[in-house]
mmCIF file of C-alpha atoms and ligand atoms in Angstrom:
data_model
loop_
_atom_site.group_PDB
_atom_site.id
_atom_site.type_symbol
_atom_site.label_atom_id
_atom_site.label_comp_id
_atom_site.label_asym_id
_atom_site.label_seq_id
_atom_site.Cartn_x
_atom_site.Cartn_y
_atom_site.Cartn_z
ATOM 1 C CA MET A 210 -12.103 24.133 -15.732
ATOM 2 C CA ALA A 211 -13.723 25.396 -12.506
ATOM 3 C CA GLY A 212 -13.345 23.559 -9.230
ATOM 4 C CA ARG A 213 -10.800 20.852 -8.558
ATOM 5 C CA ASN A 214 -10.209 17.367 -9.813
ATOM 6 C CA PHE A 215 -11.185 14.887 -7.138
ATOM 7 C CA VAL A 216 -8.609 12.228 -7.000
ATOM 8 C CA PHE A 217 -9.797 8.858 -5.710
ATOM 9 C CA VAL A 218 -7.471 6.492 -7.478
ATOM 10 C CA PRO A 219 -5.868 4.578 -4.719
ATOM 11 C CA GLY A 220 -2.519 6.206 -5.563
ATOM 12 C CA PRO A 221 -1.272 8.897 -5.990
ATOM 13 C CA THR A 222 -3.454 10.146 -3.149
ATOM 14 C CA ASN A 223 -4.108 13.716 -2.086
ATOM 15 C CA VAL A 224 -1.208 15.565 -0.775
ATOM 16 C CA PRO A 225 -2.042 17.752 2.217
ATOM 17 C CA ASP A 226 -1.390 21.528 1.702
ATOM 18 C CA ARG A 227 1.202 21.464 4.436
ATOM 19 C CA VAL A 228 3.161 18.775 2.734
ATOM 20 C CA LEU A 229 2.835 20.548 -0.678
ATOM 21 C CA ARG A 230 4.201 23.763 0.748
ATOM 22 C CA SER A 231 7.059 21.947 2.516
ATOM 23 C CA MET A 232 8.370 20.721 -0.805
ATOM 24 C CA MET A 233 8.649 24.182 -2.434
ATOM 25 C CA VAL A 234 12.344 24.347 -1.551
ATOM 26 C CA PRO A 235 15.304 25.688 -3.493
ATOM 27 C CA MET A 236 17.750 22.963 -4.540
ATOM 28 C CA GLU A 237 20.788 22.296 -2.431
ATOM 29 C CA ASP A 238 23.989 20.445 -2.540
ATOM 30 C CA HIS A 239 23.365 16.863 -1.483
ATOM 31 C CA ARG A 240 27.047 16.499 -0.476
ATOM 32 C CA SER A 241 26.946 19.571 1.783
ATOM 33 C CA PRO A 242 27.732 19.278 5.506
ATOM 34 C CA LYS A 243 24.179 20.313 6.306
ATOM 35 C CA PHE A 244 22.495 17.685 4.136
ATOM 36 C CA PRO A 245 22.681 14.727 6.616
ATOM 37 C CA GLN A 246 20.185 16.624 8.769
ATOM 38 C CA LEU A 247 17.478 15.559 6.293
ATOM 39 C CA LEU A 248 17.810 11.790 6.748
ATOM 40 C CA LYS A 249 18.315 12.306 10.471
ATOM 41 C CA GLU A 250 14.926 13.941 10.641
ATOM 42 C CA ILE A 251 13.178 11.320 8.479
ATOM 43 C CA MET A 252 14.466 8.087 9.880
ATOM 44 C CA PRO A 253 12.929 8.074 13.446
ATOM 45 C CA GLY A 254 9.479 8.786 11.889
ATOM 46 C CA LEU A 255 9.913 6.121 9.251
ATOM 47 C CA LYS A 256 10.896 3.562 11.883
ATOM 48 C CA LYS A 257 7.797 4.438 13.885
ATOM 49 C CA LEU A 258 5.650 4.023 10.789
ATOM 50 C CA TYR A 259 6.983 0.617 10.195
ATOM 51 C CA ARG A 260 6.697 -0.048 13.938
ATOM 52 C CA THR A 261 10.333 -1.252 14.008
ATOM 53 C CA GLU A 262 13.385 -0.840 16.233
ATOM 54 C CA HIS A 263 15.710 -3.320 14.621
ATOM 55 C CA GLY A 264 14.689 -2.883 10.965
ATOM 56 C CA THR A 265 16.659 -0.609 8.650
ATOM 57 C CA PRO A 266 14.588 1.674 6.408
ATOM 58 C CA PHE A 267 15.868 2.707 2.971
ATOM 59 C CA ILE A 268 14.637 5.473 0.736
ATOM 60 C CA PHE A 269 15.170 5.094 -3.028
ATOM 61 C CA PRO A 270 14.357 7.621 -5.644
ATOM 62 C CA SER A 271 12.033 5.155 -7.334
ATOM 63 C CA SER A 272 8.404 3.997 -7.161
ATOM 64 C CA GLY A 273 7.301 1.135 -5.040
ATOM 65 C CA THR A 274 8.097 -1.308 -7.866
ATOM 66 C CA GLY A 275 11.781 -0.497 -7.458
ATOM 67 C CA CYS A 276 11.716 -1.768 -3.923
ATOM 68 C CA TRP A 277 10.089 -5.033 -4.976
ATOM 69 C CA GLU A 278 13.298 -5.436 -6.986
ATOM 70 C CA ALA A 279 15.520 -4.295 -4.091
ATOM 71 C CA ALA A 280 13.879 -6.794 -1.715
ATOM 72 C CA ILE A 281 14.444 -9.819 -3.945
ATOM 73 C CA THR A 282 17.812 -9.006 -5.547
ATOM 74 C CA ASN A 283 19.493 -8.270 -2.206
ATOM 75 C CA THR A 284 18.482 -11.491 -0.644
ATOM 76 C CA LEU A 285 17.967 -14.206 -3.286
ATOM 77 C CA SER A 286 19.932 -16.137 -5.994
ATOM 78 C CA PRO A 287 18.812 -17.368 -9.435
ATOM 79 C CA GLY A 288 16.735 -20.524 -9.088
ATOM 80 C CA ASP A 289 15.772 -19.919 -5.457
ATOM 81 C CA LYS A 290 12.306 -20.977 -4.663
ATOM 82 C CA VAL A 291 9.740 -18.487 -3.330
ATOM 83 C CA LEU A 292 6.203 -18.946 -2.257
ATOM 84 C CA ALA A 293 3.632 -16.442 -3.451
ATOM 85 C CA SER A 294 -0.016 -16.058 -4.363
ATOM 86 C CA THR A 295 -1.884 -14.197 -7.027
ATOM 87 C CA PHE A 296 -5.278 -12.561 -6.361
ATOM 88 C CA GLY A 297 -4.960 -9.244 -8.278
ATOM 89 C CA GLN A 298 -2.735 -7.213 -10.541
ATOM 90 C CA PHE A 299 -0.215 -6.175 -7.852
ATOM 91 C CA SER A 300 0.300 -9.578 -6.283
ATOM 92 C CA TYR A 301 0.680 -10.884 -9.856
ATOM 93 C CA LEU A 302 3.185 -8.332 -10.934
ATOM 94 C CA TRP A 303 5.580 -9.021 -7.978
ATOM 95 C CA ILE A 304 5.478 -12.729 -9.036
ATOM 96 C CA ASP A 305 6.137 -11.712 -12.673
ATOM 97 C CA MET A 306 9.150 -9.800 -11.494
ATOM 98 C CA CYS A 307 10.435 -12.768 -9.526
ATOM 99 C CA GLN A 308 10.123 -14.950 -12.596
ATOM 100 C CA ARG A 309 11.883 -12.452 -14.805
ATOM 101 C CA PHE A 310 14.732 -12.576 -12.303
ATOM 102 C CA GLY A 311 14.914 -16.354 -12.729
ATOM 103 C CA LEU A 312 13.479 -17.297 -9.355
ATOM 104 C CA ASN A 313 11.463 -20.474 -9.064
ATOM 105 C CA VAL A 314 8.049 -19.198 -7.994
ATOM 106 C CA GLN A 315 5.488 -21.439 -6.397
ATOM 107 C CA ALA A 316 2.470 -19.300 -7.175
ATOM 108 C CA VAL A 317 -0.776 -20.227 -5.578
ATOM 109 C CA ASP A 318 -3.605 -18.940 -7.733
ATOM 110 C CA VAL A 319 -6.604 -17.917 -5.698
ATOM 111 C CA GLU A 320 -9.893 -16.276 -6.639
ATOM 112 C CA TRP A 321 -9.679 -12.537 -7.193
ATOM 113 C CA GLY A 322 -11.586 -11.063 -4.277
ATOM 114 C CA THR A 323 -9.853 -13.220 -1.725
ATOM 115 C CA GLY A 324 -6.374 -12.806 -0.416
ATOM 116 C CA VAL A 325 -3.315 -14.744 0.786
ATOM 117 C CA PRO A 326 -4.419 -18.364 1.320
ATOM 118 C CA VAL A 327 -2.917 -18.770 4.781
ATOM 119 C CA GLU A 328 -4.018 -22.439 5.259
ATOM 120 C CA GLN A 329 -2.416 -23.404 1.963
ATOM 121 C CA TYR A 330 0.772 -21.440 2.804
ATOM 122 C CA ALA A 331 0.871 -23.280 6.082
ATOM 123 C CA GLU A 332 0.510 -26.663 4.484
ATOM 124 C CA ILE A 333 3.158 -25.933 1.830
ATOM 125 C CA LEU A 334 5.545 -24.704 4.512
ATOM 126 C CA ARG A 335 4.984 -27.709 6.679
ATOM 127 C CA LYS A 336 5.725 -30.070 3.822
ATOM 128 C CA ASP A 337 8.855 -28.201 2.730
ATOM 129 C CA THR A 338 11.014 -29.958 5.350
ATOM 130 C CA GLY A 339 14.120 -29.428 3.230
ATOM 131 C CA HIS A 340 13.563 -25.643 3.470
ATOM 132 C CA GLU A 341 13.767 -25.167 -0.265
ATOM 133 C CA ILE A 342 11.484 -22.098 -0.066
ATOM 134 C CA LYS A 343 13.722 -19.128 0.679
ATOM 135 C CA ALA A 344 11.142 -16.397 0.819
ATOM 136 C CA VAL A 345 7.356 -16.075 1.314
ATOM 137 C CA LEU A 346 5.654 -13.128 -0.469
ATOM 138 C CA VAL A 347 2.591 -11.419 0.901
ATOM 139 C CA CYS A 348 0.709 -8.551 -0.755
ATOM 140 C CA GLN A 349 -0.894 -7.067 2.397
ATOM 141 C CA ASN A 350 -3.322 -4.926 0.514
ATOM 142 C CA GLU A 351 -4.257 -5.848 -3.050
ATOM 143 C CA THR A 352 -5.115 -2.533 -4.405
ATOM 144 C CA ALA A 353 -6.630 -3.900 -7.573
ATOM 145 C CA THR A 354 -9.392 -5.704 -5.772
ATOM 146 C CA GLY A 355 -9.648 -3.944 -2.380
ATOM 147 C CA VAL A 356 -8.519 -7.052 -0.504
ATOM 148 C CA ALA A 357 -6.510 -7.054 2.736
ATOM 149 C CA SER A 358 -4.626 -10.119 3.872
ATOM 150 C CA ASP A 359 -3.546 -11.300 7.325
ATOM 151 C CA VAL A 360 0.278 -10.905 7.495
ATOM 152 C CA ALA A 361 0.355 -11.998 11.204
ATOM 153 C CA ALA A 362 -1.292 -15.300 10.215
ATOM 154 C CA VAL A 363 1.460 -15.921 7.594
ATOM 155 C CA ARG A 364 4.092 -15.267 10.265
ATOM 156 C CA LYS A 365 2.450 -17.799 12.458
ATOM 157 C CA ALA A 366 2.350 -20.342 9.676
ATOM 158 C CA LEU A 367 6.104 -19.882 9.196
ATOM 159 C CA ASP A 368 6.714 -20.121 12.966
ATOM 160 C CA ASP A 369 4.418 -23.192 13.360
ATOM 161 C CA ALA A 370 6.305 -24.955 10.613
ATOM 162 C CA LYS A 371 9.654 -23.778 12.133
ATOM 163 C CA HIS A 372 10.400 -22.557 8.667
ATOM 164 C CA PRO A 373 13.381 -20.182 8.173
ATOM 165 C CA ALA A 374 12.112 -18.577 4.921
ATOM 166 C CA LEU A 375 12.240 -14.779 4.746
ATOM 167 C CA LEU A 376 8.954 -12.977 4.909
ATOM 168 C CA PHE A 377 8.508 -10.248 2.292
ATOM 169 C CA VAL A 378 5.531 -7.939 2.512
ATOM 170 C CA ASP A 379 4.224 -5.484 -0.054
ATOM 171 C CA CYS A 380 2.723 -2.767 2.099
ATOM 172 C CA VAL A 381 2.640 -0.141 -0.655
ATOM 173 C CA SER A 382 -1.061 0.604 -0.168
ATOM 174 C CA SER A 383 -1.294 -0.204 3.533
ATOM 175 C CA LEU A 384 1.740 1.399 5.317
ATOM 176 C CA GLY A 385 0.469 4.320 7.312
ATOM 177 C CA SER A 386 -3.166 3.393 6.810
ATOM 178 C CA LEU A 387 -3.649 -0.255 7.854
ATOM 179 C CA ASP A 388 -2.027 -1.935 10.818
ATOM 180 C CA PHE A 389 1.420 -2.891 9.914
ATOM 181 C CA ARG A 390 3.998 -4.332 12.420
ATOM 182 C CA PHE A 391 7.455 -4.947 11.083
ATOM 183 C CA ASP A 392 8.963 -6.208 14.355
ATOM 184 C CA ASP A 393 6.023 -8.105 15.794
ATOM 185 C CA TRP A 394 5.367 -9.923 12.607
ATOM 186 C CA LYS A 395 9.079 -10.511 12.106
ATOM 187 C CA VAL A 396 8.897 -9.133 8.553
ATOM 188 C CA ASP A 397 12.214 -9.282 6.665
ATOM 189 C CA MET A 398 11.509 -6.955 3.723
ATOM 190 C CA ALA A 399 8.730 -4.444 3.697
ATOM 191 C CA VAL A 400 8.164 -2.621 0.436
ATOM 192 C CA SER A 401 6.272 0.639 0.166
ATOM 193 C CA GLY A 402 6.029 3.864 -1.749
ATOM 194 C CA SER A 403 5.531 7.514 -1.074
ATOM 195 C CA GLN A 404 2.226 8.118 -3.008
ATOM 196 C CA LYS A 405 -0.318 6.158 -1.026
ATOM 197 C CA GLY A 406 -0.819 6.289 2.732
ATOM 198 C CA LEU A 407 2.200 8.535 3.079
ATOM 199 C CA MET A 408 0.402 11.334 1.312
ATOM 200 C CA LEU A 409 3.369 12.337 -0.771
ATOM 201 C CA PRO A 410 3.735 12.584 -4.548
ATOM 202 C CA PRO A 411 5.151 9.492 -6.245
ATOM 203 C CA GLY A 412 8.842 9.224 -6.419
ATOM 204 C CA LEU A 413 10.118 7.567 -3.297
ATOM 205 C CA GLY A 414 10.425 3.842 -2.879
ATOM 206 C CA LEU A 415 10.514 2.764 0.711
ATOM 207 C CA LEU A 416 12.065 -0.476 1.967
ATOM 208 C CA CYS A 417 12.590 -1.772 5.466
ATOM 209 C CA ALA A 418 15.013 -4.639 5.956
ATOM 210 C CA SER A 419 15.526 -6.916 8.891
ATOM 211 C CA PRO A 420 18.981 -7.865 10.122
ATOM 212 C CA LYS A 421 18.271 -11.383 8.802
ATOM 213 C CA ALA A 422 17.502 -10.018 5.314
ATOM 214 C CA LEU A 423 20.578 -7.727 5.360
ATOM 215 C CA ALA A 424 22.727 -10.739 6.215
ATOM 216 C CA MET A 425 21.684 -12.420 3.009
ATOM 217 C CA GLN A 426 23.504 -9.806 0.917
ATOM 218 C CA SER A 427 26.776 -11.733 1.015
ATOM 219 C CA SER A 428 25.163 -14.944 -0.469
ATOM 220 C CA ALA A 429 22.533 -13.373 -2.697
ATOM 221 C CA LYS A 430 23.647 -13.795 -6.305
ATOM 222 C CA LEU A 431 20.930 -12.030 -8.241
ATOM 223 C CA PRO A 432 22.308 -9.178 -10.268
ATOM 224 C CA ARG A 433 21.746 -5.785 -8.687
ATOM 225 C CA CYS A 434 23.311 -2.318 -9.084
ATOM 226 C CA TYR A 435 21.104 0.747 -8.588
ATOM 227 C CA PHE A 436 19.099 -1.085 -5.847
ATOM 228 C CA ASP A 437 22.178 -2.624 -4.169
ATOM 229 C CA LEU A 438 21.728 -2.003 -0.412
ATOM 230 C CA LYS A 439 25.494 -2.208 -0.015
ATOM 231 C CA ASP A 440 25.845 1.232 -1.524
ATOM 232 C CA MET A 441 23.063 2.653 0.643
ATOM 233 C CA LEU A 442 24.586 1.095 3.748
ATOM 234 C CA ALA A 443 27.919 2.684 2.905
ATOM 235 C CA THR A 444 26.412 6.223 2.761
ATOM 236 C CA ASN A 445 23.141 6.410 4.643
ATOM 237 C CA PRO A 446 24.529 6.107 8.157
ATOM 238 C CA SER A 447 26.396 9.425 7.632
ATOM 239 C CA GLY A 448 23.281 10.940 6.110
ATOM 240 C CA TYR A 449 24.299 10.740 2.449
ATOM 241 C CA PHE A 450 23.178 8.735 -0.661
ATOM 242 C CA PRO A 451 25.155 6.846 -3.297
ATOM 243 C CA TYR A 452 23.470 9.056 -5.951
ATOM 244 C CA THR A 453 21.283 12.210 -6.071
ATOM 245 C CA PRO A 454 18.277 11.702 -3.781
ATOM 246 C CA ALA A 455 14.818 13.262 -4.499
ATOM 247 C CA ILE A 456 15.420 16.298 -2.286
ATOM 248 C CA PRO A 457 12.024 18.019 -2.351
ATOM 249 C CA LEU A 458 10.229 14.705 -1.660
ATOM 250 C CA MET A 459 12.414 14.272 1.438
ATOM 251 C CA TYR A 460 11.357 17.588 2.765
ATOM 252 C CA GLY A 461 7.791 16.486 1.983
ATOM 253 C CA ALA A 462 8.402 13.236 3.920
ATOM 254 C CA ILE A 463 9.508 15.152 7.010
ATOM 255 C CA GLU A 464 6.236 17.112 6.982
ATOM 256 C CA ALA A 465 4.100 14.058 6.219
ATOM 257 C CA LEU A 466 5.619 12.159 9.052
ATOM 258 C CA LYS A 467 4.948 15.112 11.325
ATOM 259 C CA LEU A 468 1.254 15.014 10.304
ATOM 260 C CA ILE A 469 1.244 11.255 11.035
ATOM 261 C CA GLU A 470 2.846 11.841 14.431
ATOM 262 C CA GLU A 471 0.335 14.570 15.236
ATOM 263 C CA GLU A 472 -2.683 12.372 14.479
ATOM 264 C CA GLY A 473 -1.110 9.235 15.825
ATOM 265 C CA LEU A 474 -0.703 5.983 13.832
ATOM 266 C CA ASP A 475 -3.448 4.108 15.731
ATOM 267 C CA ASN A 476 -5.867 7.050 15.248
ATOM 268 C CA ILE A 477 -4.984 7.032 11.532
ATOM 269 C CA ILE A 478 -5.726 3.340 11.258
ATOM 270 C CA ALA A 479 -9.092 3.825 13.092
ATOM 271 C CA ARG A 480 -9.943 6.681 10.768
ATOM 272 C CA HIS A 481 -9.285 4.645 7.738
ATOM 273 C CA HIS A 482 -11.645 1.896 9.102
ATOM 274 C CA TYR A 483 -14.389 4.415 9.931
ATOM 275 C CA LEU A 484 -14.198 6.074 6.546
ATOM 276 C CA ALA A 485 -14.076 2.650 4.766
ATOM 277 C CA GLU A 486 -17.216 1.502 6.651
ATOM 278 C CA GLY A 487 -19.076 4.533 5.341
ATOM 279 C CA VAL A 488 -18.076 3.662 1.754
ATOM 280 C CA ARG A 489 -19.110 0.103 2.328
ATOM 281 C CA ALA A 490 -22.507 1.225 3.658
ATOM 282 C CA ALA A 491 -23.013 3.268 0.481
ATOM 283 C CA VAL A 492 -22.138 0.225 -1.692
ATOM 284 C CA HIS A 493 -24.177 -2.335 0.250
ATOM 285 C CA GLN A 494 -27.080 -0.616 1.886
ATOM 286 C CA GLY A 495 -27.257 2.395 -0.478
ATOM 287 C CA TRP A 496 -26.625 1.105 -3.955
ATOM 288 C CA GLU A 497 -27.222 -2.555 -3.223
ATOM 289 C CA LEU A 498 -24.145 -3.458 -5.116
ATOM 290 C CA LYS A 499 -21.298 -5.848 -4.300
ATOM 291 C CA LEU A 500 -17.621 -5.319 -3.527
ATOM 292 C CA CYS A 501 -15.068 -7.394 -5.392
ATOM 293 C CA ALA A 502 -13.812 -8.571 -1.937
ATOM 294 C CA LYS A 503 -15.795 -11.727 -1.239
ATOM 295 C CA GLU A 504 -16.172 -11.580 2.477
ATOM 296 C CA PRO A 505 -15.798 -9.039 5.279
ATOM 297 C CA LYS A 506 -12.596 -10.618 6.409
ATOM 298 C CA TRP A 507 -11.037 -9.481 3.070
ATOM 299 C CA TYR A 508 -12.353 -5.927 3.096
ATOM 300 C CA SER A 509 -9.666 -3.359 2.684
ATOM 301 C CA ASP A 510 -9.927 -0.103 4.664
ATOM 302 C CA THR A 511 -7.891 1.731 2.040
ATOM 303 C CA VAL A 512 -9.684 0.957 -1.251
ATOM 304 C CA SER A 513 -13.111 -0.361 -2.193
ATOM 305 C CA ALA A 514 -13.521 -2.054 -5.550
ATOM 306 C CA VAL A 515 -17.196 -1.822 -6.534
ATOM 307 C CA LEU A 516 -18.607 -4.419 -9.029
ATOM 308 C CA VAL A 517 -20.946 -2.891 -11.564
ATOM 309 C CA PRO A 518 -24.030 -5.031 -12.347
ATOM 310 C CA GLU A 519 -23.870 -7.565 -15.152
ATOM 311 C CA GLY A 520 -24.250 -5.959 -18.525
ATOM 312 C CA PHE A 521 -22.648 -2.707 -17.564
ATOM 313 C CA ASN A 522 -19.036 -1.578 -18.034
ATOM 314 C CA GLY A 523 -17.093 -0.069 -15.133
ATOM 315 C CA ALA A 524 -14.683 1.627 -17.571
ATOM 316 C CA GLU A 525 -17.737 3.685 -18.828
ATOM 317 C CA VAL A 526 -18.553 4.773 -15.278
ATOM 318 C CA ILE A 527 -14.978 5.807 -14.737
ATOM 319 C CA ALA A 528 -14.887 7.731 -18.074
ATOM 320 C CA GLN A 529 -18.239 9.446 -17.317
ATOM 321 C CA ALA A 530 -17.101 10.356 -13.791
ATOM 322 C CA TYR A 531 -13.967 11.987 -15.133
ATOM 323 C CA LYS A 532 -15.452 13.729 -18.208
ATOM 324 C CA ARG A 533 -18.610 15.001 -16.655
ATOM 325 C CA TYR A 534 -17.690 15.472 -13.004
ATOM 326 C CA ASN A 535 -13.928 15.842 -12.855
ATOM 327 C CA LEU A 536 -13.713 12.799 -10.525
ATOM 328 C CA SER A 537 -10.945 10.302 -10.882
ATOM 329 C CA LEU A 538 -11.954 6.846 -9.902
ATOM 330 C CA GLY A 539 -9.647 3.765 -9.961
ATOM 331 C CA ALA A 540 -9.975 1.419 -12.989
ATOM 332 C CA GLY A 541 -10.499 -2.289 -13.066
ATOM 333 C CA LEU A 542 -7.133 -3.880 -13.952
ATOM 334 C CA SER A 543 -6.423 -7.002 -16.027
ATOM 335 C CA LYS A 544 -8.864 -9.796 -15.102
ATOM 336 C CA VAL A 545 -11.372 -7.355 -13.533
ATOM 337 C CA ALA A 546 -11.116 -4.654 -16.335
ATOM 338 C CA GLY A 547 -14.625 -3.321 -16.958
ATOM 339 C CA LYS A 548 -16.116 -5.240 -14.141
ATOM 340 C CA LEU A 549 -15.606 -2.657 -11.466
ATOM 341 C CA PHE A 550 -14.482 0.794 -10.443
ATOM 342 C CA ARG A 551 -12.399 1.617 -7.390
ATOM 343 C CA ILE A 552 -12.696 4.322 -4.730
ATOM 344 C CA GLY A 553 -9.432 4.907 -2.955
ATOM 345 C CA HIS A 554 -10.005 6.105 0.606
ATOM 346 C CA LEU A 555 -6.584 6.365 2.054
ATOM 347 C CA GLY A 556 -4.309 9.161 3.106
ATOM 348 C CA ASP A 557 -5.578 12.681 3.676
ATOM 349 C CA MET A 558 -9.280 12.161 3.802
ATOM 350 C CA ASN A 559 -12.448 12.927 5.778
ATOM 351 C CA GLU A 560 -16.140 12.185 5.432
ATOM 352 C CA LEU A 561 -17.188 15.062 3.204
ATOM 353 C CA HIS A 562 -14.215 14.623 0.931
ATOM 354 C CA LEU A 563 -15.255 11.051 0.490
ATOM 355 C CA MET A 564 -18.795 12.193 -0.171
ATOM 356 C CA ALA A 565 -17.553 13.664 -3.380
ATOM 357 C CA ALA A 566 -16.488 10.205 -4.608
ATOM 358 C CA ILE A 567 -19.707 8.612 -3.451
ATOM 359 C CA ASN A 568 -21.956 11.177 -5.083
ATOM 360 C CA GLY A 569 -19.853 11.442 -8.175
ATOM 361 C CA ALA A 570 -19.693 7.626 -8.669
ATOM 362 C CA GLU A 571 -23.431 7.490 -8.113
ATOM 363 C CA MET A 572 -24.122 10.231 -10.693
ATOM 364 C CA ALA A 573 -21.882 8.570 -13.185
ATOM 365 C CA MET A 574 -23.521 5.117 -12.618
ATOM 366 C CA LEU A 575 -26.963 6.729 -13.122
ATOM 367 C CA ASP A 576 -25.695 8.468 -16.306
ATOM 368 C CA CYS A 577 -24.599 5.106 -17.550
ATOM 369 C CA GLY A 578 -28.024 3.603 -16.878
ATOM 370 C CA ILE A 579 -27.149 1.635 -13.733
ATOM 371 C CA LYS A 580 -30.314 1.723 -11.687
ATOM 372 C CA VAL A 581 -29.129 2.735 -8.224
ATOM 373 C CA LYS A 582 -31.499 4.826 -6.090
ATOM 374 C CA PRO A 583 -30.494 8.451 -6.465
ATOM 375 C CA GLY A 584 -29.072 9.742 -3.258
ATOM 376 C CA SER A 585 -28.881 6.294 -1.674
ATOM 377 C CA GLY A 586 -25.051 6.155 -1.370
ATOM 378 C CA ALA A 587 -24.732 9.448 0.418
ATOM 379 C CA ALA A 588 -27.710 8.501 2.684
ATOM 380 C CA ALA A 589 -26.221 5.183 3.740
ATOM 381 C CA ALA A 590 -22.703 6.599 4.226
ATOM 382 C CA SER A 591 -23.881 9.608 6.319
ATOM 383 C CA GLU A 592 -26.125 7.352 8.368
ATOM 384 C CA TYR A 593 -23.055 5.228 9.263
ATOM 385 C CA TRP A 594 -20.803 8.224 9.981
ATOM 386 C CA ARG A 595 -23.508 10.105 12.025
ATOM 387 C CA LYS A 596 -24.339 7.060 14.191
ATOM 388 C CA ASN A 597 -20.770 6.029 14.958
ATOM 389 C CA THR A 598 -18.138 7.725 17.023
ATOM 390 C CA PRO A 599 -15.564 9.453 14.743
ATOM 391 C CA PRO A 600 -11.878 8.805 15.422
ATOM 392 C CA SER A 601 -10.031 11.730 16.847
ATOM 393 C CA GLY A 602 -8.352 12.595 13.555
ATOM 394 C CA LEU A 603 -11.738 13.820 12.200
ATOM 395 C CA LEU A 604 -12.408 16.164 15.079
ATOM 396 C CA ILE A 605 -11.381 19.780 15.068
ATOM 397 C CA ARG A 606 -9.034 20.427 17.946
HETATM 398 C C1 PLP B 848 0.822 1.026 -6.003
HETATM 399 C C2 PLP B 848 1.180 -0.332 -5.657
HETATM 400 C C3 PLP B 848 2.340 -0.942 -6.101
HETATM 401 C C4 PLP B 848 3.307 -0.301 -7.147
HETATM 402 O O1 PLP B 848 3.860 0.888 -6.730
HETATM 403 P P1 PLP B 848 4.456 1.873 -7.773
HETATM 404 O O2 PLP B 848 4.780 3.007 -6.812
HETATM 405 O O3 PLP B 848 3.398 2.225 -8.805
HETATM 406 O O4 PLP B 848 5.613 1.240 -8.390
HETATM 407 C C5 PLP B 848 2.709 -2.160 -5.675
HETATM 408 N N1 PLP B 848 1.934 -2.883 -4.845
HETATM 409 C C6 PLP B 848 0.749 -2.314 -4.428
HETATM 410 C C7 PLP B 848 -0.064 -3.173 -3.503
HETATM 411 C C8 PLP B 848 0.350 -1.086 -4.775
HETATM 412 O O5 PLP B 848 -0.808 -0.574 -4.405
#
């Protein structure tokens, strides 16, 4: 098939050519005296990405889900109470994992299209004077619905209630693209993965642990083996791993972190906002459709979930986009299956790249009988991008 497949699922995202090339390496001995150089090169960039000085990052040869497991099993014991909320497939799955591990989850169910109910969290924490809640879970960016939540506000709720619970954040689809502050927000476990904002292939699970979280290892009784931080802590400081690490991905991580350093994290965050605003202009002003995210305060700058009009099937739009235009859009998951399609706009991305998704989604919608005005998505997005100052990452230097 001529031309390339345009990938706009919110992960895996596009891998920049420089990163692709950096991973074409011959295999090497991961016990060699030279090997520790790799971790030495990755760690400072990773700490900057998490905006942490006192946190300890870990790299697992796993996907993000593995680090959900690492976060809970290294800190908690069976029956421990955790506070969480469901508003999409990913926030739900972390809760499901907690339950499978025998944790006592107080799950606040909120409407899909909204995010972490901070007021409710605050009230629950205030009332928990016996400090039964051991951890509070936050999915910073619900990739299934395109909803971003306010992690800083959850921190404040914990502080206001003088509650000692650990703060766990899923930042799989936000680290390196939305603002994330491990130290400022006093996050205890931050879970991420390689295939979203980090612009790498899938295969690395990232975790950042606070000293407070690490101190829980001695009392945490949940079973753990592969994800036991003890084994990582015994080997990582000298640059080694308890088992075979994903060597090419680590070379890729060095290059990806270099790209991030060159553009600057704040510039990257600004670029994601600018690009997302263009997509939202296409959805609202162009197509006159709605996002799954209910209000601007929930809008995610990394993924937009576009609701198809009543009577139409989002899955058909996605199938048509793929079959006819070689465009991969994100599907509606679980409760929102068929109701929407998602455009991922995170990682290595610029305006014209994103135009492919906007035009392709529009053509697929028209093919499926959805009466959007032809050309209206591109018109609205380009209007926004032309009239607003682009962040530095989009300018040729
Ligand atoms: C992608 C994603 C995950 C799962 O990550 P895997 O790498 O697929 O295991 C978890 N949470 C969020 C918010 C995600 O976007």
